[in-house]
mmCIF file of C-alpha atoms in Angstrom:
data_model
loop_
_atom_site.group_PDB
_atom_site.id
_atom_site.type_symbol
_atom_site.label_atom_id
_atom_site.label_comp_id
_atom_site.label_asym_id
_atom_site.label_seq_id
_atom_site.Cartn_x
_atom_site.Cartn_y
_atom_site.Cartn_z
ATOM 1 C CA MET A 1 0.000 0.000 0.000
ATOM 2 C CA GLY A 2 1.259 3.465 -0.872
ATOM 3 C CA PRO A 3 1.582 6.548 1.346
ATOM 4 C CA ARG A 4 -1.350 7.254 3.662
ATOM 5 C CA GLN A 5 -3.817 9.647 2.114
ATOM 6 C CA LYS A 6 -6.975 11.322 3.282
ATOM 7 C CA ALA A 7 -10.190 10.375 1.539
ATOM 8 C CA PRO A 8 -10.840 12.553 -1.548
ATOM 9 C CA ALA A 9 -13.110 15.536 -1.080
ATOM 10 C CA HIS A 10 -15.466 14.615 -3.925
ATOM 11 C CA ARG A 11 -18.277 12.097 -3.370
ATOM 12 C CA ARG A 12 -18.583 8.995 -5.548
ATOM 13 C CA ARG A 13 -21.835 7.242 -6.335
ATOM 14 C CA ALA A 14 -22.106 3.943 -4.495
ATOM 15 C CA GLY A 15 -21.946 1.181 -7.056
ATOM 16 C CA GLY A 16 -19.783 -1.184 -9.043
ATOM 17 C CA ALA A 17 -16.376 -1.839 -7.533
ATOM 18 C CA ALA A 18 -17.144 0.457 -4.614
ATOM 19 C CA LEU A 19 -19.584 -2.124 -3.229
ATOM 20 C CA THR A 20 -17.241 -5.093 -3.531
ATOM 21 C CA PHE A 21 -15.557 -6.226 -0.303
ATOM 22 C CA THR A 22 -13.390 -9.204 0.610
ATOM 23 C CA ASP A 23 -13.672 -9.017 4.393
ATOM 24 C CA PHE A 24 -16.425 -8.088 6.828
ATOM 25 C CA ILE A 25 -15.719 -7.116 10.424
ATOM 26 C CA ALA A 26 -18.156 -6.196 13.188
ATOM 27 C CA ILE A 27 -17.050 -4.627 16.465
ATOM 28 C CA ASP A 28 -19.312 -4.571 19.497
ATOM 29 C CA TRP A 29 -18.185 -1.476 21.409
ATOM 30 C CA SER A 30 -17.984 -0.474 25.068
ATOM 31 C CA GLY A 31 -17.720 2.864 26.811
ATOM 32 C CA GLN A 32 -16.648 1.380 30.135
ATOM 33 C CA ALA A 33 -13.828 3.499 31.613
ATOM 34 C CA VAL A 34 -11.383 0.622 32.139
ATOM 35 C CA GLU A 35 -8.422 -0.562 30.089
ATOM 36 C CA ARG A 36 -9.963 -3.761 28.732
ATOM 37 C CA PRO A 37 -13.768 -3.578 28.783
ATOM 38 C CA ALA A 38 -15.535 -6.929 28.837
ATOM 39 C CA GLY A 39 -17.958 -5.618 26.210
ATOM 40 C CA LEU A 40 -15.429 -5.222 23.395
ATOM 41 C CA ALA A 41 -15.824 -8.020 20.835
ATOM 42 C CA VAL A 42 -14.542 -8.361 17.262
ATOM 43 C CA ALA A 43 -15.819 -10.826 14.644
ATOM 44 C CA HIS A 44 -14.571 -11.431 11.098
ATOM 45 C CA VAL A 45 -15.911 -13.249 8.043
ATOM 46 C CA GLY A 46 -14.822 -13.466 4.423
ATOM 47 C CA THR A 47 -16.824 -13.839 1.241
ATOM 48 C CA GLY A 48 -18.880 -16.944 0.492
ATOM 49 C CA THR A 49 -20.910 -18.799 3.111
ATOM 50 C CA GLY A 50 -18.329 -19.510 5.796
ATOM 51 C CA ALA A 51 -19.336 -18.681 9.347
ATOM 52 C CA PRO A 52 -17.947 -15.621 11.137
ATOM 53 C CA ARG A 53 -15.242 -16.250 13.687
ATOM 54 C CA LEU A 54 -14.668 -14.409 16.910
ATOM 55 C CA ILE A 55 -11.227 -12.813 17.203
ATOM 56 C CA ASP A 56 -11.012 -13.791 20.839
ATOM 57 C CA ARG A 57 -8.664 -11.638 22.881
ATOM 58 C CA ARG A 58 -8.884 -9.164 25.735
ATOM 59 C CA TRP A 59 -9.209 -6.068 23.600
ATOM 60 C CA SER A 60 -8.611 -2.521 24.698
ATOM 61 C CA ARG A 61 -9.869 0.441 22.689
ATOM 62 C CA ALA A 62 -6.240 1.340 21.946
ATOM 63 C CA ASP A 63 -5.683 -2.215 20.657
ATOM 64 C CA ILE A 64 -8.607 -1.888 18.277
ATOM 65 C CA ALA A 65 -7.431 1.512 17.021
ATOM 66 C CA GLU A 66 -3.966 0.097 16.347
ATOM 67 C CA TRP A 67 -5.360 -3.043 14.707
ATOM 68 C CA LEU A 68 -7.645 -1.054 12.406
ATOM 69 C CA GLY A 69 -4.791 1.256 11.460
ATOM 70 C CA GLU A 70 -2.640 -1.720 10.530
ATOM 71 C CA LEU A 71 -5.524 -3.156 8.510
ATOM 72 C CA ALA A 72 -5.785 0.124 6.620
ATOM 73 C CA ASP A 73 -2.066 0.001 5.860
ATOM 74 C CA THR A 74 -2.498 -3.398 4.182
ATOM 75 C CA GLY A 75 -5.157 -2.010 1.840
ATOM 76 C CA THR A 76 -7.554 -4.828 2.740
ATOM 77 C CA ARG A 77 -10.968 -4.227 1.175
ATOM 78 C CA ALA A 78 -12.877 -4.635 4.437
ATOM 79 C CA LEU A 79 -16.273 -3.343 5.479
ATOM 80 C CA ILE A 80 -15.986 -2.649 9.208
ATOM 81 C CA GLY A 81 -19.041 -2.028 11.351
ATOM 82 C CA LEU A 82 -18.731 -0.181 14.674
ATOM 83 C CA ASP A 83 -21.610 -0.540 17.114
ATOM 84 C CA LEU A 84 -21.563 3.061 18.321
ATOM 85 C CA SER A 85 -22.948 6.449 17.365
ATOM 86 C CA PRO A 86 -20.154 8.495 15.758
ATOM 87 C CA ALA A 87 -21.834 11.878 16.278
ATOM 88 C CA PHE A 88 -24.438 13.720 18.317
ATOM 89 C CA PRO A 89 -27.712 15.163 17.042
ATOM 90 C CA PHE A 90 -27.178 18.315 15.000
ATOM 91 C CA ASP A 91 -30.080 18.730 12.576
ATOM 92 C CA ASP A 92 -32.727 19.424 15.232
ATOM 93 C CA GLU A 93 -30.960 22.428 16.796
ATOM 94 C CA GLY A 94 -28.473 23.388 14.102
ATOM 95 C CA ALA A 95 -25.580 22.530 16.445
ATOM 96 C CA TYR A 96 -24.279 19.703 18.599
ATOM 97 C CA PHE A 97 -24.135 21.984 21.655
ATOM 98 C CA PRO A 98 -26.366 25.040 21.134
ATOM 99 C CA GLY A 99 -25.134 28.049 23.063
ATOM 100 C CA TRP A 100 -21.528 26.858 23.298
ATOM 101 C CA GLU A 101 -19.273 28.878 21.022
ATOM 102 C CA ALA A 102 -16.829 25.959 20.798
ATOM 103 C CA SER A 103 -19.536 23.649 19.387
ATOM 104 C CA PRO A 104 -17.897 21.956 16.358
ATOM 105 C CA PRO A 105 -19.260 22.436 12.823
ATOM 106 C CA ASP A 106 -18.915 18.815 11.718
ATOM 107 C CA ALA A 107 -18.159 15.305 12.942
ATOM 108 C CA PRO A 108 -14.358 15.231 12.455
ATOM 109 C CA ALA A 109 -14.097 18.486 14.416
ATOM 110 C CA LEU A 110 -16.311 16.924 17.108
ATOM 111 C CA TRP A 111 -14.007 13.897 17.351
ATOM 112 C CA ALA A 112 -11.017 16.211 17.703
ATOM 113 C CA LEU A 113 -12.704 18.239 20.453
ATOM 114 C CA VAL A 114 -13.718 15.159 22.450
ATOM 115 C CA ASP A 115 -10.178 13.802 22.176
ATOM 116 C CA GLN A 116 -8.604 17.136 23.118
ATOM 117 C CA LEU A 117 -10.728 17.663 26.231
ATOM 118 C CA SER A 118 -10.261 14.023 27.285
ATOM 119 C CA ALA A 119 -6.529 13.880 26.607
ATOM 120 C CA ASP A 120 -5.695 13.130 30.254
ATOM 121 C CA ASP A 121 -8.260 10.331 30.582
ATOM 122 C CA PRO A 122 -6.668 6.866 30.477
ATOM 123 C CA HIS A 123 -7.873 4.001 28.278
ATOM 124 C CA LEU A 124 -9.406 6.384 25.693
ATOM 125 C CA ALA A 125 -12.212 7.180 28.111
ATOM 126 C CA ALA A 126 -14.036 10.527 27.885
ATOM 127 C CA SER A 127 -14.940 11.372 31.478
ATOM 128 C CA SER A 128 -13.280 14.781 31.249
ATOM 129 C CA PHE A 129 -15.378 15.771 28.250
ATOM 130 C CA VAL A 130 -18.714 15.178 29.977
ATOM 131 C CA ALA A 131 -17.390 16.988 33.059
ATOM 132 C CA HIS A 132 -16.534 20.105 31.033
ATOM 133 C CA PRO A 133 -18.648 23.027 32.306
ATOM 134 C CA HIS A 134 -20.193 23.694 28.885
ATOM 135 C CA ALA A 135 -20.518 20.125 27.652
ATOM 136 C CA ARG A 136 -22.028 18.731 30.851
ATOM 137 C CA ARG A 137 -25.098 20.970 30.477
ATOM 138 C CA HIS A 138 -26.249 18.833 27.544
ATOM 139 C CA PHE A 139 -25.877 15.387 29.128
ATOM 140 C CA ARG A 140 -28.027 13.356 31.452
ATOM 141 C CA GLN A 141 -25.608 11.800 33.927
ATOM 142 C CA ARG A 142 -26.201 9.891 37.113
ATOM 143 C CA GLY A 143 -27.090 12.455 39.752
ATOM 144 C CA ASP A 144 -26.522 15.313 37.309
ATOM 145 C CA CYS A 145 -29.013 16.054 34.534
ATOM 146 C CA GLY A 146 -27.754 19.030 32.553
ATOM 147 C CA ASP A 147 -30.062 22.029 32.301
ATOM 148 C CA LEU A 148 -29.959 21.778 28.470
ATOM 149 C CA PHE A 149 -30.963 18.100 28.391
ATOM 150 C CA PRO A 150 -34.584 18.358 27.177
ATOM 151 C CA ALA A 151 -37.580 16.794 28.861
ATOM 152 C CA GLY A 152 -38.303 13.226 27.865
ATOM 153 C CA ARG A 153 -35.801 10.896 26.224
ATOM 154 C CA GLY A 154 -33.467 13.566 24.913
ATOM 155 C CA ARG A 155 -32.358 14.615 21.436
ATOM 156 C CA PHE A 156 -32.127 12.160 18.522
ATOM 157 C CA ARG A 157 -30.318 12.103 15.206
ATOM 158 C CA VAL A 158 -32.359 11.811 12.006
ATOM 159 C CA CYS A 159 -31.163 8.235 11.471
ATOM 160 C CA GLU A 160 -32.277 7.359 15.009
ATOM 161 C CA HIS A 161 -35.801 8.384 14.068
ATOM 162 C CA GLY A 162 -35.322 5.963 11.166
ATOM 163 C CA GLN A 163 -34.347 3.270 13.653
ATOM 164 C CA GLU A 164 -37.586 3.894 15.528
ATOM 165 C CA ALA A 165 -39.516 3.507 12.284
ATOM 166 C CA MET A 166 -37.944 0.029 12.012
ATOM 167 C CA ARG A 167 -39.350 -0.740 15.493
ATOM 168 C CA LEU A 168 -35.918 -0.597 17.096
ATOM 169 C CA SER A 169 -35.301 1.182 20.402
ATOM 170 C CA PRO A 170 -32.635 3.891 20.014
ATOM 171 C CA TYR A 171 -31.380 5.926 22.967
ATOM 172 C CA SER A 172 -30.198 9.511 22.881
ATOM 173 C CA CYS A 173 -26.424 9.844 22.759
ATOM 174 C CA PHE A 174 -26.774 12.571 25.387
ATOM 175 C CA ASN A 175 -28.144 10.056 27.883
ATOM 176 C CA LEU A 176 -25.364 8.525 30.001
ATOM 177 C CA VAL A 177 -27.631 6.739 32.484
ATOM 178 C CA GLY A 178 -28.848 3.139 32.489
ATOM 179 C CA ALA A 179 -27.728 -0.205 31.122
ATOM 180 C CA SER A 180 -28.904 0.626 27.594
ATOM 181 C CA GLN A 181 -27.285 4.060 27.333
ATOM 182 C CA VAL A 182 -25.050 4.551 24.303
ATOM 183 C CA GLY A 183 -23.444 7.910 25.052
ATOM 184 C CA LYS A 184 -20.298 6.580 26.722
ATOM 185 C CA SER A 185 -19.650 4.184 23.839
ATOM 186 C CA SER A 186 -20.147 7.017 21.388
ATOM 187 C CA LEU A 187 -17.698 9.322 23.156
ATOM 188 C CA THR A 188 -14.943 6.726 23.492
ATOM 189 C CA GLY A 189 -15.534 5.732 19.878
ATOM 190 C CA MET A 190 -15.055 9.327 18.788
ATOM 191 C CA ARG A 191 -11.583 9.316 20.336
ATOM 192 C CA VAL A 192 -10.709 6.230 18.285
ATOM 193 C CA LEU A 193 -12.170 7.748 15.111
ATOM 194 C CA HIS A 194 -10.017 10.837 15.667
ATOM 195 C CA ARG A 195 -6.909 8.637 15.858
ATOM 196 C CA LEU A 196 -7.851 6.861 12.644
ATOM 197 C CA ARG A 197 -8.569 10.070 10.738
ATOM 198 C CA GLY A 198 -6.571 10.170 7.521
ATOM 199 C CA ARG A 199 -5.833 6.426 7.684
ATOM 200 C CA ILE A 200 -9.282 4.942 7.207
ATOM 201 C CA GLY A 201 -12.476 6.703 6.178
ATOM 202 C CA MET A 202 -15.911 6.434 7.752
ATOM 203 C CA TRP A 203 -19.052 6.525 5.650
ATOM 204 C CA PRO A 204 -20.918 8.806 5.128
ATOM 205 C CA PHE A 205 -18.581 11.434 6.615
ATOM 206 C CA ASP A 206 -16.105 10.319 3.962
ATOM 207 C CA PRO A 207 -17.025 9.260 0.418
ATOM 208 C CA LEU A 208 -17.176 5.548 -0.252
ATOM 209 C CA PRO A 209 -13.798 4.709 -1.828
ATOM 210 C CA ALA A 210 -13.282 2.126 -4.560
ATOM 211 C CA THR A 211 -10.433 0.420 -2.679
ATOM 212 C CA GLY A 212 -9.274 -0.177 0.873
ATOM 213 C CA PRO A 213 -11.286 -0.521 4.085
ATOM 214 C CA VAL A 214 -14.385 1.437 5.078
ATOM 215 C CA LEU A 215 -15.878 2.066 8.520
ATOM 216 C CA VAL A 216 -19.634 2.257 9.004
ATOM 217 C CA GLU A 217 -21.908 2.668 12.011
ATOM 218 C CA ILE A 218 -23.988 -0.407 12.821
ATOM 219 C CA TYR A 219 -26.740 -1.196 15.313
ATOM 220 C CA THR A 220 -26.401 -4.843 16.343
ATOM 221 C CA SER A 221 -30.089 -5.134 17.261
ATOM 222 C CA LEU A 222 -30.900 -4.311 13.636
ATOM 223 C CA ALA A 223 -29.086 -7.443 12.456
ATOM 224 C CA ALA A 224 -30.948 -9.551 15.024
ATOM 225 C CA ARG A 225 -34.289 -8.114 13.949
ATOM 226 C CA LEU A 226 -33.577 -8.710 10.267
ATOM 227 C CA ALA A 227 -32.591 -12.299 11.074
ATOM 228 C CA GLY A 228 -36.073 -12.872 12.477
ATOM 229 C CA MET A 229 -35.674 -12.280 16.196
ATOM 230 C CA ARG A 230 -38.909 -10.841 17.554
ATOM 231 C CA LYS A 231 -39.154 -7.422 19.184
ATOM 232 C CA GLY A 232 -38.290 -7.455 22.857
ATOM 233 C CA ILE A 233 -35.693 -10.213 22.413
ATOM 234 C CA SER A 234 -32.440 -9.182 20.752
ATOM 235 C CA LYS A 235 -29.745 -11.150 22.576
ATOM 236 C CA ILE A 236 -28.316 -14.545 21.597
ATOM 237 C CA ARG A 237 -26.830 -16.666 24.350
ATOM 238 C CA ASP A 238 -26.619 -20.198 22.911
ATOM 239 C CA ALA A 239 -25.150 -22.006 19.910
ATOM 240 C CA ALA A 240 -28.422 -23.197 18.362
ATOM 241 C CA THR A 241 -29.979 -19.724 18.299
ATOM 242 C CA LEU A 242 -26.817 -18.220 16.853
ATOM 243 C CA ASP A 243 -26.747 -20.794 14.041
ATOM 244 C CA ALA A 244 -30.416 -20.168 13.239
ATOM 245 C CA MET A 245 -29.800 -16.423 13.033
ATOM 246 C CA LEU A 246 -26.641 -16.869 10.938
ATOM 247 C CA ALA A 247 -28.548 -19.090 8.495
ATOM 248 C CA ALA A 248 -30.944 -16.203 7.825
ATOM 249 C CA PHE A 249 -27.989 -14.388 6.240
ATOM 250 C CA GLY A 250 -26.778 -17.390 4.234
ATOM 251 C CA SER A 251 -24.033 -18.345 6.672
ATOM 252 C CA ASP A 252 -22.836 -21.819 7.590
ATOM 253 C CA ALA A 253 -22.973 -22.988 11.204
ATOM 254 C CA HIS A 254 -20.267 -21.544 13.432
ATOM 255 C CA ALA A 255 -17.479 -23.330 15.280
ATOM 256 C CA PRO A 256 -18.286 -23.651 19.004
ATOM 257 C CA LEU A 257 -17.299 -20.676 21.159
ATOM 258 C CA PRO A 258 -15.576 -20.857 24.539
ATOM 259 C CA ARG A 259 -18.457 -18.728 25.868
ATOM 260 C CA TYR A 260 -21.741 -17.342 24.586
ATOM 261 C CA ASP A 261 -22.327 -13.782 25.672
ATOM 262 C CA ASP A 262 -24.210 -10.880 24.137
ATOM 263 C CA HIS A 263 -21.074 -9.163 22.892
ATOM 264 C CA ALA A 264 -19.580 -12.146 21.059
ATOM 265 C CA THR A 265 -22.824 -13.218 19.409
ATOM 266 C CA ASP A 266 -23.793 -9.639 18.485
ATOM 267 C CA ALA A 267 -20.455 -9.183 16.696
ATOM 268 C CA MET A 268 -20.675 -12.521 14.878
ATOM 269 C CA LEU A 269 -24.236 -12.030 13.668
ATOM 270 C CA SER A 270 -23.494 -8.459 12.579
ATOM 271 C CA ALA A 271 -20.471 -9.596 10.561
ATOM 272 C CA ALA A 272 -22.655 -12.116 8.705
ATOM 273 C CA TRP A 273 -25.277 -9.440 8.099
ATOM 274 C CA LEU A 274 -22.692 -6.981 6.757
ATOM 275 C CA ARG A 275 -21.618 -9.600 4.214
ATOM 276 C CA SER A 276 -25.197 -10.051 3.031
ATOM 277 C CA ALA A 277 -26.030 -6.336 2.988
ATOM 278 C CA ALA A 278 -22.860 -4.740 1.615
ATOM 279 C CA ALA A 279 -23.712 -5.096 -2.077
ATOM 280 C CA SER A 280 -27.132 -3.411 -1.763
ATOM 281 C CA PRO A 281 -26.906 0.022 -3.457
ATOM 282 C CA ALA A 282 -30.018 1.255 -1.632
ATOM 283 C CA LEU A 283 -28.344 0.920 1.757
ATOM 284 C CA TRP A 284 -25.573 3.243 0.619
ATOM 285 C CA ARG A 285 -28.120 5.854 -0.528
ATOM 286 C CA PRO A 286 -30.649 6.326 2.304
ATOM 287 C CA SER A 287 -33.521 8.541 1.203
ATOM 288 C CA ARG A 288 -33.143 11.028 4.085
ATOM 289 C CA LEU A 289 -29.348 11.263 4.075
ATOM 290 C CA THR A 290 -28.512 14.794 2.929
ATOM 291 C CA PRO A 291 -25.027 16.247 2.379
ATOM 292 C CA ALA A 292 -25.466 18.229 5.615
ATOM 293 C CA LEU A 293 -26.285 15.086 7.608
ATOM 294 C CA ALA A 294 -23.350 13.290 5.988
ATOM 295 C CA ARG A 295 -21.050 15.961 7.464
ATOM 296 C CA THR A 296 -22.619 16.281 10.897
ATOM 297 C CA GLU A 297 -24.760 13.368 12.115
ATOM 298 C CA GLY A 298 -23.788 10.488 9.862
ATOM 299 C CA TRP A 299 -26.030 7.494 9.323
ATOM 300 C CA THR A 300 -26.558 3.964 10.609
ATOM 301 C CA PHE A 301 -25.770 1.505 7.819
ATOM 302 C CA GLY A 302 -28.870 -0.585 7.130
ATOM 303 C CA VAL A 303 -31.433 2.094 8.001
ATOM 304 C CA PRO A 304 -33.171 2.878 4.706
#
């Protein structure tokens, strides 16, 4: 692979060679402020019908950032799904943080700001960002609901309204309370995305390139729902259920795992789904994805 280059500024149409991938990787993320969160899981599958395999190791977020950077250097044509929200709502208020003059204009600038204000936090955590006197006003934290966190469930991105239309259950990225909150994962993910900037692009913030790897946002519950799992049940904790779900995406049965937990099975099923969905032009051209949203909020791959 040649010298590292930033993704080109122009936007290609999704089609032809741009939709052809050789490898599919799904990463179940974690915002836990420890070095090696138990919730980090990485699964990989190639083309054909072979089953995904779990890359079983005690990952840290820094490990994953380094591993993805090395993958980019090889030029591998991989579609890589990250189970996190890469940006905050913007479209509803015209800003990520209304009233804060340092509110970034787009997602890459947001990633840089989160990383800058969290520079002293170990393990790529982002505790310092949500403690910042301006930022904290927008977040719902345990024992501290910011005065700019709106009544109800909080602010949502446009694609999260699309998730609701698919009968999924999105949470506001500004909510940092509860077992289902996604804000901490999003913030720690932004620090990793900042480190990967210029080495590997993320759709739709970057145009879909014809070669090399591509990052996309995924929602692991979406893969489970599309595989036939009924609403209210989205977790797979046994071999037979995992094989049944994998078969829905044309995958062979998997090799037995040393353990069956939500994180491992979510990553494996999502990798199989990415393989089945990657060549669909419609998924790369969501009807509500505007150029402004592509710069600011991004989009969940698979939400039409």
